[in-house]
Every structure is written in C-alpha cells, then in structure tokens.
PDB file of C-alpha atoms in Angstrom:
ATOM      1  CA  MET A  19     115.615  41.480 202.388  1.00 42.00           C
ATOM      2  CA  PHE A  20     113.475  44.157 203.957  1.00 40.00           C
ATOM      3  CA  ASP A  21     109.759  44.486 203.420  1.00 45.00           C
ATOM      4  CA  LEU A  22     107.429  46.048 205.958  1.00 44.00           C
ATOM      5  CA  ASN A  23     103.738  46.769 205.602  1.00 44.00           C
ATOM      6  CA  ASP A  24     100.544  46.936 207.679  1.00 42.00           C
ATOM      7  CA  THR A  25     100.046  43.194 207.837  1.00 39.00           C
ATOM      8  CA  GLN A  26     103.556  41.854 208.291  1.00 40.00           C
ATOM      9  CA  LYS A  27     106.935  42.780 209.621  1.00 42.00           C
ATOM     10  CA  ASP A  28     109.638  40.572 208.245  1.00 45.00           C
ATOM     11  CA  TYR A  29     112.792  39.947 210.194  1.00 41.00           C
ATOM     12  CA  VAL A  30     115.490  41.256 207.953  1.00 40.00           C
ATOM     13  CA  ILE A  31     119.109  40.139 207.936  1.00 39.00           C
ATOM     14  CA  LEU A  32     120.435  41.859 204.827  1.00 37.00           C
ATOM     15  CA  GLY A  33     119.217  45.198 203.571  1.00 43.00           C
ATOM     16  CA  LEU A  34     120.170  48.785 203.162  1.00 38.00           C
ATOM     17  CA  LEU A  35     118.207  49.997 206.151  1.00 40.00           C
ATOM     18  CA  LEU A  36     119.921  47.591 208.503  1.00 43.00           C
ATOM     19  CA  SER A  37     123.310  48.470 207.066  1.00 44.00           C
ATOM     20  CA  VAL A  38     122.618  52.102 207.921  1.00 40.00           C
ATOM     21  CA  LEU A  39     121.512  51.068 211.399  1.00 41.00           C
ATOM     22  CA  VAL A  40     124.727  49.160 211.964  1.00 42.00           C
ATOM     23  CA  LEU A  41     126.789  52.081 210.695  1.00 43.00           C
ATOM     24  CA  ILE A  42     125.012  54.640 212.864  1.00 42.00           C
ATOM     25  CA  GLY A  43     125.161  52.398 215.893  1.00 46.00           C
ATOM     26  CA  GLY A  44     128.833  51.702 215.317  1.00 47.00           C
ATOM     27  CA  LEU A  45     129.689  55.377 214.931  1.00 40.00           C
ATOM     28  CA  PHE A  46     127.771  56.235 218.063  1.00 39.00           C
ATOM     29  CA  TYR A  47     129.584  53.511 219.921  1.00 42.00           C
ATOM     30  CA  PHE A  48     133.008  54.708 218.844  1.00 38.00           C
ATOM     31  CA  TYR A  49     132.015  58.282 219.610  1.00 39.00           C
ATOM     32  CA  GLN A  50     131.495  57.147 223.168  1.00 41.00           C
ATOM     33  CA  GLY A  51     135.127  56.077 223.222  1.00 42.00           C
ATOM     34  CA  GLY A  52     134.288  52.407 223.477  1.00 41.00           C
ATOM     35  CA  ALA A  53     132.575  52.870 226.806  1.00 40.00           C
ATOM     36  CA  ALA A  54     129.428  50.971 227.676  1.00 40.00           C
ATOM     37  CA  PHE A  55     126.180  52.722 226.820  1.00 41.00           C
ATOM     38  CA  SER A  56     124.993  52.324 230.344  1.00 45.00           C
ATOM     39  CA  THR A  57     126.228  51.067 233.665  1.00 54.00           C
ATOM     40  CA  ASN A  58     123.113  48.828 233.874  1.00 79.00           C
ATOM     41  CA  GLU A  59     124.618  45.797 232.189  1.00 85.00           C
ATOM     42  CA  LEU A  60     122.285  42.863 231.566  1.00 86.00           C
ATOM     43  CA  SER A  61     123.264  39.307 232.309  1.00 82.00           C
ATOM     44  CA  ALA A  62     123.434  36.932 229.345  1.00 78.00           C
ATOM     45  CA  GLU A  63     120.151  35.341 230.436  1.00 80.00           C
ATOM     46  CA  GLU A  64     118.471  38.751 230.737  1.00 84.00           C
ATOM     47  CA  ALA A  65     119.795  39.692 227.290  1.00 83.00           C
ATOM     48  CA  LYS A  66     118.374  36.457 225.868  1.00 84.00           C
ATOM     49  CA  THR A  67     114.931  37.182 227.338  1.00 87.00           C
ATOM     50  CA  LYS A  68     114.901  40.785 226.159  1.00 87.00           C
ATOM     51  CA  ALA A  69     116.069  39.905 222.642  1.00 83.00           C
ATOM     52  CA  THR A  70     113.476  37.129 222.333  1.00 84.00           C
ATOM     53  CA  GLN A  71     110.618  39.395 223.405  1.00 84.00           C
ATOM     54  CA  PHE A  72     111.662  42.362 221.266  1.00 85.00           C
ATOM     55  CA  ILE A  73     112.322  40.389 218.063  1.00 80.00           C
ATOM     56  CA  ASN A  74     109.123  38.348 218.253  1.00 79.00           C
ATOM     57  CA  ASN A  75     106.949  41.324 219.210  1.00 79.00           C
ATOM     58  CA  ASN A  76     108.370  43.797 216.700  1.00 76.00           C
ATOM     59  CA  LEU A  77     110.233  42.120 213.832  1.00 70.00           C
ATOM     60  CA  MET A  78     108.412  38.888 213.060  1.00 63.00           C
ATOM     61  CA  GLY A  79     105.679  38.431 210.480  1.00 56.00           C
ATOM     62  CA  GLU A  80     102.390  36.729 211.236  1.00 57.00           C
ATOM     63  CA  GLY A  81     102.855  33.066 212.137  1.00 59.00           C
ATOM     64  CA  GLN A  82     106.612  33.462 212.550  1.00 64.00           C
ATOM     65  CA  ASN A  83     108.706  32.894 215.626  1.00 73.00           C
ATOM     66  CA  ALA A  84     112.374  33.559 216.321  1.00 78.00           C
ATOM     67  CA  THR A  85     114.291  31.466 218.830  1.00 81.00           C
ATOM     68  CA  VAL A  86     117.372  32.781 220.602  1.00 83.00           C
ATOM     69  CA  GLU A  87     119.591  29.718 220.765  1.00 78.00           C
ATOM     70  CA  ASN A  88     122.542  31.263 222.546  1.00 77.00           C
ATOM     71  CA  VAL A  89     124.024  34.504 223.868  1.00 79.00           C
ATOM     72  CA  THR A  90     127.775  34.957 224.011  1.00 73.00           C
ATOM     73  CA  THR A  91     129.959  37.862 225.087  1.00 72.00           C
ATOM     74  CA  THR A  92     132.153  39.704 222.596  1.00 68.00           C
ATOM     75  CA  ASP A  93     134.512  42.495 223.609  1.00 65.00           C
ATOM     76  CA  SER A  94     131.746  45.047 224.136  1.00 74.00           C
ATOM     77  CA  LEU A  95     128.477  43.508 222.907  1.00 85.00           C
ATOM     78  CA  TYR A  96     126.327  40.436 223.299  1.00 82.00           C
ATOM     79  CA  LYS A  97     126.275  38.162 220.257  1.00 81.00           C
ATOM     80  CA  ILE A  98     122.759  36.745 219.799  1.00 83.00           C
ATOM     81  CA  GLY A  99     122.437  33.427 217.957  1.00 79.00           C
ATOM     82  CA  LEU A 100     118.987  33.294 216.302  1.00 76.00           C
ATOM     83  CA  LYS A 101     117.008  30.669 214.464  1.00 72.00           C
ATOM     84  CA  VAL A 102     114.236  31.917 212.146  1.00 68.00           C
ATOM     85  CA  SER A 103     112.275  29.632 209.808  1.00 55.00           C
ATOM     86  CA  GLY A 104     114.934  26.953 210.119  1.00 56.00           C
ATOM     87  CA  GLN A 105     117.790  29.320 209.274  1.00 59.00           C
ATOM     88  CA  LYS A 106     120.427  30.601 211.664  1.00 62.00           C
ATOM     89  CA  TYR A 107     121.584  34.208 211.996  1.00 69.00           C
ATOM     90  CA  ASN A 108     123.737  36.293 214.302  1.00 75.00           C
ATOM     91  CA  SER A 109     122.632  39.615 215.746  1.00 81.00           C
ATOM     92  CA  TYR A 110     124.196  41.872 218.365  1.00 82.00           C
ATOM     93  CA  MET A 111     122.973  43.797 221.399  1.00 81.00           C
ATOM     94  CA  THR A 112     124.591  46.387 223.599  1.00 87.00           C
ATOM     95  CA  LYS A 113     125.156  44.978 227.053  1.00 84.00           C
ATOM     96  CA  ASP A 114     122.664  47.366 228.612  1.00 85.00           C
ATOM     97  CA  GLY A 115     119.981  46.156 226.180  1.00 85.00           C
ATOM     98  CA  SER A 116     119.376  49.606 224.706  1.00 83.00           C
ATOM     99  CA  LEU A 117     120.281  48.831 221.067  1.00 83.00           C
ATOM    100  CA  LEU A 118     119.850  45.761 218.868  1.00 81.00           C
ATOM    101  CA  PHE A 119     121.918  45.359 215.706  1.00 75.00           C
ATOM    102  CA  PRO A 120     120.183  42.811 213.428  1.00 65.00           C
ATOM    103  CA  GLN A 121     123.437  42.283 211.545  1.00 59.00           C
ATOM    104  CA  GLY A 122     127.116  42.825 212.166  1.00 61.00           C
ATOM    105  CA  TYR A 123     129.833  43.003 209.547  1.00 52.00           C
ATOM    106  CA  GLU A 124     133.220  41.409 210.165  1.00 53.00           C
ATOM    107  CA  MET A 125     135.710  44.127 209.183  1.00 55.00           C
ATOM    108  CA  THR A 126     138.647  41.792 208.568  1.00 53.00           C
ATOM    109  CA  ASP A 127     140.794  41.025 205.546  1.00 52.00           C
ATOM    110  CA  GLU A 128     139.576  37.420 205.625  1.00 49.00           C
ATOM    111  CA  ASN A 129     135.937  38.501 205.463  1.00 46.00           C
ATOM    112  CA  GLN A 130     136.698  40.959 202.668  1.00 47.00           C
ATOM    113  CA  ASP A 131     138.382  38.172 200.727  1.00 47.00           C
ATOM    114  CA  GLN A 132     135.227  36.072 201.148  1.00 42.00           C
ATOM    115  CA  GLN A 133     133.067  38.959 199.927  1.00 43.00           C
ATOM    116  CA  ASP A 134     135.347  39.488 196.933  1.00 45.00           C
ATOM    117  CA  GLN A 135     135.139  35.781 196.083  1.00 42.00           C
ATOM    118  CA  SER A 136     131.352  35.883 196.388  1.00 42.00           C
ATOM    119  CA  SER A 137     131.255  38.875 194.042  1.00 43.00           C
ATOM    120  CA  GLN A 138     133.467  37.043 191.562  1.00 46.00           C
ATOM    121  CA  ASP A 139     131.223  33.982 191.723  1.00 46.00           C
ATOM    122  CA  GLN A 140     128.157  36.120 191.021  1.00 47.00           C
ATOM    123  CA  ASN A 141     129.852  37.764 188.038  1.00 52.00           C
ATOM    124  CA  LYS A 142     130.997  34.542 186.365  1.00 70.00           C
ATOM    125  CA  GLU A 143     130.324  34.302 182.673  1.00 86.00           C
ATOM    126  CA  ILE A 144     127.307  32.151 181.942  1.00 90.00           C
ATOM    127  CA  PRO A 145     128.327  28.990 180.043  1.00 93.00           C
ATOM    128  CA  GLN A 146     126.486  28.313 176.815  1.00 93.00           C
ATOM    129  CA  LYS A 147     124.260  25.323 176.120  1.00 95.00           C
ATOM    130  CA  GLU A 148     121.984  24.203 173.339  1.00 96.00           C
ATOM    131  CA  THR A 149     119.065  24.494 175.764  1.00 96.00           C
ATOM    132  CA  PRO A 150     119.780  26.892 178.636  1.00 96.00           C
ATOM    133  CA  LYS A 151     118.638  25.814 182.080  1.00 97.00           C
ATOM    134  CA  VAL A 152     116.893  28.552 184.062  1.00 97.00           C
ATOM    135  CA  GLU A 153     116.256  28.072 187.783  1.00 97.00           C
ATOM    136  CA  LEU A 154     114.187  30.653 189.668  1.00 97.00           C
ATOM    137  CA  PHE A 155     113.983  30.363 193.467  1.00 96.00           C
ATOM    138  CA  VAL A 156     111.216  32.351 195.186  1.00 96.00           C
ATOM    139  CA  GLN A 157     108.927  32.579 198.199  1.00 94.00           C
ATOM    140  CA  SER A 158     105.268  32.822 197.178  1.00 92.00           C
ATOM    141  CA  PHE A 159     104.519  35.858 199.379  1.00 93.00           C
ATOM    142  CA  CYS A 160     107.858  37.663 199.013  1.00 93.00           C
ATOM    143  CA  PRO A 161     107.087  40.932 197.185  1.00 92.00           C
ATOM    144  CA  TYR A 162     110.471  40.869 195.451  1.00 92.00           C
ATOM    145  CA  GLY A 163     109.983  37.257 194.372  1.00 94.00           C
ATOM    146  CA  ASN A 164     106.541  38.249 193.087  1.00 94.00           C
ATOM    147  CA  GLN A 165     108.098  41.059 191.039  1.00 94.00           C
ATOM    148  CA  ALA A 166     110.575  38.572 189.591  1.00 95.00           C
ATOM    149  CA  GLU A 167     107.724  36.239 188.611  1.00 95.00           C
ATOM    150  CA  ASN A 168     105.822  39.085 186.960  1.00 94.00           C
ATOM    151  CA  THR A 169     108.966  40.171 185.097  1.00 95.00           C
ATOM    152  CA  MET A 170     109.832  36.638 184.009  1.00 96.00           C
ATOM    153  CA  LYS A 171     106.382  35.820 182.579  1.00 96.00           C
ATOM    154  CA  PRO A 172     106.758  37.618 179.210  1.00 96.00           C
ATOM    155  CA  VAL A 173     110.257  36.119 178.837  1.00 97.00           C
ATOM    156  CA  TYR A 174     108.826  32.656 179.420  1.00 97.00           C
ATOM    157  CA  GLU A 175     106.095  33.334 176.881  1.00 96.00           C
ATOM    158  CA  LEU A 176     108.687  34.570 174.353  1.00 97.00           C
ATOM    159  CA  LEU A 177     111.253  31.766 174.667  1.00 97.00           C
ATOM    160  CA  GLY A 178     108.930  28.898 175.595  1.00 96.00           C
ATOM    161  CA  ASP A 179     110.322  25.385 175.209  1.00 95.00           C
ATOM    162  CA  LYS A 180     113.637  26.657 173.887  1.00 97.00           C
ATOM    163  CA  VAL A 181     114.613  26.937 177.585  1.00 96.00           C
ATOM    164  CA  ASP A 182     114.602  24.348 180.372  1.00 97.00           C
ATOM    165  CA  TRP A 183     112.546  26.255 182.963  1.00 97.00           C
ATOM    166  CA  ASN A 184     112.578  25.410 186.671  1.00 96.00           C
ATOM    167  CA  VAL A 185     110.797  27.151 189.554  1.00 97.00           C
ATOM    168  CA  ASN A 186     111.571  26.232 193.167  1.00 96.00           C
ATOM    169  CA  PHE A 187     110.121  27.503 196.422  1.00 95.00           C
ATOM    170  CA  ILE A 188     112.378  28.424 199.327  1.00 95.00           C
ATOM    171  CA  ALA A 189     111.359  26.643 202.507  1.00 92.00           C
ATOM    172  CA  SER A 190     112.913  24.483 205.201  1.00 91.00           C
ATOM    173  CA  GLU A 191     111.693  21.139 206.485  1.00 89.00           C
ATOM    174  CA  GLN A 192     112.215  19.491 209.838  1.00 87.00           C
ATOM    175  CA  ASN A 193     110.510  16.272 210.906  1.00 84.00           C
ATOM    176  CA  GLY A 194     107.890  16.664 208.195  1.00 84.00           C
ATOM    177  CA  SER A 195     107.029  20.230 209.213  1.00 89.00           C
ATOM    178  CA  PHE A 196     107.739  23.191 206.928  1.00 91.00           C
ATOM    179  CA  ASP A 197     108.881  26.731 207.719  1.00 89.00           C
ATOM    180  CA  SER A 198     108.835  29.666 205.329  1.00 89.00           C
ATOM    181  CA  LEU A 199     109.778  33.287 205.930  1.00 86.00           C
ATOM    182  CA  HIS A 200     106.223  34.620 205.627  1.00 89.00           C
ATOM    183  CA  GLY A 201     104.565  32.016 207.808  1.00 90.00           C
ATOM    184  CA  ALA A 202     102.147  29.107 207.505  1.00 91.00           C
ATOM    185  CA  LYS A 203      99.977  30.780 204.851  1.00 93.00           C
ATOM    186  CA  GLU A 204     103.011  30.989 202.582  1.00 93.00           C
ATOM    187  CA  VAL A 205     103.698  27.275 203.071  1.00 94.00           C
ATOM    188  CA  THR A 206     100.146  26.506 201.914  1.00 95.00           C
ATOM    189  CA  GLN A 207     100.442  28.850 198.931  1.00 95.00           C
ATOM    190  CA  ASP A 208     103.765  27.243 197.996  1.00 95.00           C
ATOM    191  CA  LYS A 209     101.974  23.901 197.896  1.00 96.00           C
ATOM    192  CA  ARG A 210      99.155  25.317 195.744  1.00 95.00           C
ATOM    193  CA  GLU A 211     101.584  26.780 193.251  1.00 95.00           C
ATOM    194  CA  LEU A 212     103.643  23.595 193.146  1.00 96.00           C
ATOM    195  CA  CYS A 213     100.473  21.594 192.478  1.00 95.00           C
ATOM    196  CA  VAL A 214      99.690  23.847 189.526  1.00 96.00           C
ATOM    197  CA  ILE A 215     103.251  23.534 188.203  1.00 96.00           C
ATOM    198  CA  GLU A 216     103.343  19.747 188.568  1.00 95.00           C
ATOM    199  CA  ASN A 217      99.872  19.048 187.173  1.00 95.00           C
ATOM    200  CA  GLN A 218      99.141  21.929 184.797  1.00 94.00           C
ATOM    201  CA  GLY A 219     102.553  23.240 183.754  1.00 95.00           C
ATOM    202  CA  LEU A 220     104.389  26.541 184.011  1.00 96.00           C
ATOM    203  CA  SER A 221     102.106  28.458 181.656  1.00 96.00           C
ATOM    204  CA  LYS A 222      99.114  27.941 183.960  1.00 96.00           C
ATOM    205  CA  TRP A 223     101.328  28.601 186.973  1.00 95.00           C
ATOM    206  CA  PHE A 224     102.394  31.990 185.613  1.00 95.00           C
ATOM    207  CA  ASP A 225      98.719  32.850 185.041  1.00 96.00           C
ATOM    208  CA  PHE A 226      97.805  31.746 188.564  1.00 94.00           C
ATOM    209  CA  ALA A 227     100.806  33.222 190.405  1.00 94.00           C
ATOM    210  CA  THR A 228     100.821  36.606 188.693  1.00 94.00           C
ATOM    211  CA  TYR A 229      97.082  37.053 189.336  1.00 95.00           C
ATOM    212  CA  VAL A 230      97.694  36.394 193.038  1.00 94.00           C
ATOM    213  CA  ASN A 231     100.675  38.758 193.014  1.00 93.00           C
ATOM    214  CA  GLU A 232      98.717  41.607 191.459  1.00 92.00           C
ATOM    215  CA  ASN A 233      95.310  41.211 193.081  1.00 93.00           C
ATOM    216  CA  CYS A 234      95.298  39.146 196.258  1.00 92.00           C
ATOM    217  CA  GLY A 235      97.407  41.054 198.798  1.00 89.00           C
ATOM    218  CA  SER A 236     100.343  39.881 200.874  1.00 85.00           C
ATOM    219  CA  GLU A 237      98.564  36.720 202.056  1.00 88.00           C
ATOM    220  CA  GLY A 238      96.940  35.673 198.786  1.00 89.00           C
ATOM    221  CA  ASN A 239      93.382  35.993 200.080  1.00 92.00           C
ATOM    222  CA  CYS A 240      91.766  35.779 196.639  1.00 93.00           C
ATOM    223  CA  TRP A 241      93.688  32.686 195.501  1.00 94.00           C
ATOM    224  CA  GLU A 242      90.427  30.956 194.538  1.00 94.00           C
ATOM    225  CA  ASP A 243      89.686  33.779 192.096  1.00 94.00           C
ATOM    226  CA  ALA A 244      93.181  33.294 190.702  1.00 93.00           C
ATOM    227  CA  ILE A 245      92.511  29.581 190.217  1.00 93.00           C
ATOM    228  CA  SER A 246      89.327  30.367 188.305  1.00 93.00           C
ATOM    229  CA  ASN A 247      91.044  33.076 186.251  1.00 92.00           C
ATOM    230  CA  ALA A 248      93.692  30.559 185.174  1.00 93.00           C
ATOM    231  CA  GLY A 249      90.989  28.124 184.051  1.00 94.00           C
ATOM    232  CA  LEU A 250      91.732  25.653 186.832  1.00 94.00           C
ATOM    233  CA  ASN A 251      89.544  23.775 189.299  1.00 94.00           C
ATOM    234  CA  THR A 252      89.657  24.799 192.958  1.00 94.00           C
ATOM    235  CA  ALA A 253      88.692  21.368 194.282  1.00 96.00           C
ATOM    236  CA  SER A 254      91.388  19.701 192.175  1.00 94.00           C
ATOM    237  CA  VAL A 255      94.098  22.043 193.418  1.00 95.00           C
ATOM    238  CA  THR A 256      92.953  21.695 197.034  1.00 95.00           C
ATOM    239  CA  SER A 257      92.949  17.900 196.732  1.00 96.00           C
ATOM    240  CA  CYS A 258      96.487  18.003 195.367  1.00 95.00           C
ATOM    241  CA  VAL A 259      97.649  20.246 198.215  1.00 94.00           C
ATOM    242  CA  GLU A 260      96.254  17.795 200.769  1.00 95.00           C
ATOM    243  CA  GLY A 261      97.556  14.720 198.989  1.00 94.00           C
ATOM    244  CA  SER A 262     100.842  15.646 197.297  1.00 94.00           C
ATOM    245  CA  GLY A 263     101.672  19.196 198.396  1.00 93.00           C
ATOM    246  CA  ALA A 264     103.988  18.135 201.213  1.00 93.00           C
ATOM    247  CA  ASP A 265     105.945  15.814 198.898  1.00 94.00           C
ATOM    248  CA  TYR A 266     106.362  18.554 196.295  1.00 95.00           C
ATOM    249  CA  LEU A 267     107.501  21.125 198.859  1.00 95.00           C
ATOM    250  CA  SER A 268     109.809  18.625 200.536  1.00 94.00           C
ATOM    251  CA  GLU A 269     111.594  18.148 197.229  1.00 95.00           C
ATOM    252  CA  ASP A 270     111.958  21.913 196.789  1.00 94.00           C
ATOM    253  CA  ALA A 271     113.221  22.307 200.365  1.00 93.00           C
ATOM    254  CA  SER A 272     115.913  19.712 199.618  1.00 93.00           C
ATOM    255  CA  VAL A 273     116.937  21.450 196.396  1.00 93.00           C
ATOM    256  CA  THR A 274     117.025  24.821 198.170  1.00 91.00           C
ATOM    257  CA  SER A 275     119.209  23.431 200.936  1.00 91.00           C
ATOM    258  CA  GLU A 276     121.569  21.664 198.529  1.00 92.00           C
ATOM    259  CA  ARG A 277     122.033  24.821 196.469  1.00 90.00           C
ATOM    260  CA  GLY A 278     122.467  27.030 199.545  1.00 91.00           C
ATOM    261  CA  VAL A 279     119.709  29.399 198.419  1.00 92.00           C
ATOM    262  CA  SER A 280     118.128  31.684 201.031  1.00 88.00           C
ATOM    263  CA  ALA A 281     117.199  34.912 199.170  1.00 91.00           C
ATOM    264  CA  SER A 282     113.989  35.349 197.206  1.00 93.00           C
ATOM    265  CA  PRO A 283     114.375  35.764 194.306  1.00 95.00           C
ATOM    266  CA  THR A 284     117.520  33.912 193.227  1.00 95.00           C
ATOM    267  CA  LEU A 285     118.181  33.111 189.573  1.00 96.00           C
ATOM    268  CA  PHE A 286     120.596  30.584 188.088  1.00 97.00           C
ATOM    269  CA  ILE A 287     121.277  30.305 184.363  1.00 97.00           C
ATOM    270  CA  ASN A 288     123.208  27.179 183.393  1.00 96.00           C
ATOM    271  CA  GLY A 289     124.253  26.835 187.017  1.00 95.00           C
ATOM    272  CA  VAL A 290     125.595  30.388 187.390  1.00 95.00           C
ATOM    273  CA  GLU A 291     123.831  32.918 189.602  1.00 95.00           C
ATOM    274  CA  SER A 292     122.593  35.947 187.676  1.00 94.00           C
ATOM    275  CA  GLN A 293     122.087  39.393 189.170  1.00 94.00           C
ATOM    276  CA  ALA A 294     119.721  40.256 186.302  1.00 94.00           C
ATOM    277  CA  VAL A 295     116.903  38.906 188.470  1.00 94.00           C
ATOM    278  CA  TYR A 296     116.967  42.142 190.482  1.00 94.00           C
ATOM    279  CA  GLU A 297     115.991  44.246 187.449  1.00 93.00           C
ATOM    280  CA  TYR A 298     112.319  44.204 188.376  1.00 93.00           C
ATOM    281  CA  GLY A 299     109.934  45.347 185.667  1.00 93.00           C
ATOM    282  CA  ASN A 300     112.639  45.007 182.997  1.00 95.00           C
ATOM    283  CA  PRO A 301     111.979  41.729 181.135  1.00 95.00           C
ATOM    284  CA  ASN A 302     114.635  42.607 178.551  1.00 95.00           C
ATOM    285  CA  ALA A 303     117.307  42.319 181.256  1.00 95.00           C
ATOM    286  CA  TYR A 304     116.017  38.824 182.047  1.00 96.00           C
ATOM    287  CA  LYS A 305     115.845  37.950 178.356  1.00 96.00           C
ATOM    288  CA  GLU A 306     119.404  39.138 177.664  1.00 96.00           C
ATOM    289  CA  ALA A 307     120.791  37.159 180.599  1.00 96.00           C
ATOM    290  CA  ILE A 308     118.996  33.984 179.543  1.00 96.00           C
ATOM    291  CA  CYS A 309     119.846  34.424 175.870  1.00 96.00           C
ATOM    292  CA  SER A 310     123.520  34.709 176.770  1.00 95.00           C
ATOM    293  CA  GLY A 311     123.278  31.043 177.787  1.00 96.00           C
ATOM    294  CA  PHE A 312     122.414  29.794 174.262  1.00 96.00           C
ATOM    295  CA  GLU A 313     125.043  28.242 172.019  1.00 94.00           C
ATOM    296  CA  ASP A 314     123.022  29.567 169.096  1.00 94.00           C
ATOM    297  CA  LYS A 315     120.606  32.340 169.997  1.00 95.00           C
ATOM    298  CA  PRO A 316     117.115  31.929 168.529  1.00 95.00           C
ATOM    299  CA  ALA A 317     115.485  34.790 166.664  1.00 96.00           C
ATOM    300  CA  GLU A 318     113.304  35.520 169.693  1.00 96.00           C
ATOM    301  CA  CYS A 319     116.350  36.892 171.497  1.00 96.00           C
ATOM    302  CA  GLU A 320     116.280  39.874 169.156  1.00 95.00           C
ATOM    303  CA  GLU A 321     112.753  40.869 170.136  1.00 95.00           C
ATOM    304  CA  GLU A 322     112.218  43.750 172.542  1.00 94.00           C
ATOM    305  CA  LEU A 323     109.808  43.249 175.405  1.00 93.00           C
ATOM    306  CA  GLU A 324     107.719  45.956 176.991  1.00 89.00           C
ATOM    307  CA  GLY A 325     108.799  46.908 180.486  1.00 84.00           C
ATOM    308  CA  THR A 326     106.729  48.412 183.269  1.00 76.00           C
ATOM    309  CA  SER A 327     106.622  52.038 184.330  1.00 64.00           C
ATOM    310  CA  ASN A 328     107.461  51.130 187.918  1.00 72.00           C
ATOM    311  CA  SER A 329     110.660  49.214 187.234  1.00 74.00           C
ATOM    312  CA  SER A 330     113.233  49.082 190.028  1.00 76.00           C
ATOM    313  CA  SER A 331     116.516  47.447 190.931  1.00 77.00           C
ATOM    314  CA  GLY A 332     117.579  45.483 193.972  1.00 78.00           C
ATOM    315  CA  GLY A 333     115.858  44.028 196.989  1.00 82.00           C
ATOM    316  CA  SER A 334     115.115  40.494 198.151  1.00 84.00           C
ATOM    317  CA  CYS A 335     113.485  38.635 201.026  1.00 88.00           C
TER     318      CYS A 335
END
C-alpha cells in the first residue's frame, strides 16, 4: 500500500518498506537491551501532538488528514490510534518521540493463526458457475488499482457478456460526506467514473478510465480529454456527477464496507478473493483466474493475450 511521488505522499499501513522499518526499529530496540531510547520521555498528550503534526505534515496526500484518536501506553512504546479516510489504524511511537512505527506486528500464536486462516481464505478454490461473477474494487487514483484496470481491459474485451462484471470504488461515507485515500479529487473522479459505468456501460468506462490512467497524471487533470476520447459528453457526465454521483458512490461505499474491502485493487471471482489481481501487466493471469470460475469454459479461454513489457507483481493502496 505504498506509493510516493512528487505530488502526493500516501499514508501507508501495509507494505514492504514499512515492514523493513518495523524490523530495523525492533532490532535496534532490542539491541539497546529494552532500554528507553532517551531519558526525555514525552507525556501521552505530547506524543499525541507530535504524532499528529508529523503524520499530517509528512505522510498524508493532498486533501487528506489523519486524526489521532487516542494514545495508550504499552510496555515500552506509545500505541497511537489513528483515523484516516474513515478507517482506523494503530501505529507506535517510542516514548521519547524519536521513532514512529506506522505498523506493528503482533508476534503471538493467536495472530499467526489468524494470518494462516487469512492465507487459507485467499487460496480457496474458486467455485464454478455458468456465468462467473467478477468484482473489482479500486480507488480511481491508486496507481496499483489503475494497473489492475489496464490489465483487466483486454480480458473484459475478450470474455464480454459471458461474465457478470462489477466494478466498485473504495470510499467511506459519514453524514453524507465521502472520504477516499487520495483526497477530494479522487472522490470526484470516482463519481465521474461511476456515472460513465451507470449510464454508458463498462466498455465506455474502460476507455475513459484507462485513458486517464495513462495520460492524466495522479490527479486526473486531463479527464475532459478522456471523456472526449471515449466519445462521451463532458456536460452530460458533469451533470450526472452533480445530480447522481453521491448516490452512486454511497452505494459503492456500502458495498465496500459490507465486504470488508480496504485495499485497491481487490478482486473477487464468484465470491472468492483472487490474488491474480496483483499480476499487473499480465492479462493472461487475470483470464486464467476468471476462466477457472466457469462450469464450461468458452473457447475464448484458450486465447492468449498480449502482456506488457513492464509487468510486475504485488502492491496495493
């Protein structure tokens, strides 16, 4: 869930870099024999203030804000309860305020059992149906979600109406107001894309979304060009955003919450989460996963799709 560029710094909870940070910090701590890093221990209120300032000044993307809801004392660290875009996370800080650990791992048998169960759930065999149901959850400005959309497009074009396709946008809603990981501009883009899906269908949406992904930067600045390129009308899409966009996104926020989805992208095939979604640039991996959900595979499943030269694995927002 880590993406960092010149225009945005996302607050990351899961990711390889943070895992390394936790490991290094933990080793350093144990090397010190469990002693405090400094004799200048902050109070819980001081830790709350420092964490709030550091996270919002250094780790948040444009238009985002993190709230420190509580600070509690563990054996040797402060546990920082955060709320970001409607979602809650726990981070940790040394009591002298010198190091922040965005994520901590519970090294207990119970936690390992939970991780093992999660792994088993993710590796469940996909049940077969006459018409497989594919559900893709994304954030419109998440670079990994964008890669998933680009990778899925040729699979959609190959299998067409033989599959029940569903695209949902990950956002949270509170009192009619929406939060999304990449800020207010992402909320608006979510609404645009939902308007295209609802009124023009997925084929036009793929044309619109992939043009934005490839040409318009991390904030979709040339979205109007993308509308034109897809053969759509800017005024019509804008009118839909103002009139129905909130209703469409509210429905997606409810679905996202009900399904417990937080990572962009997330892919379900016949209700089972598929890790194939992380094979970016490899549409054949997507095709094989989806085709495994057919009772009787159509001939299209035998076709090979052209991948991209910059294919990669792993990563999410």
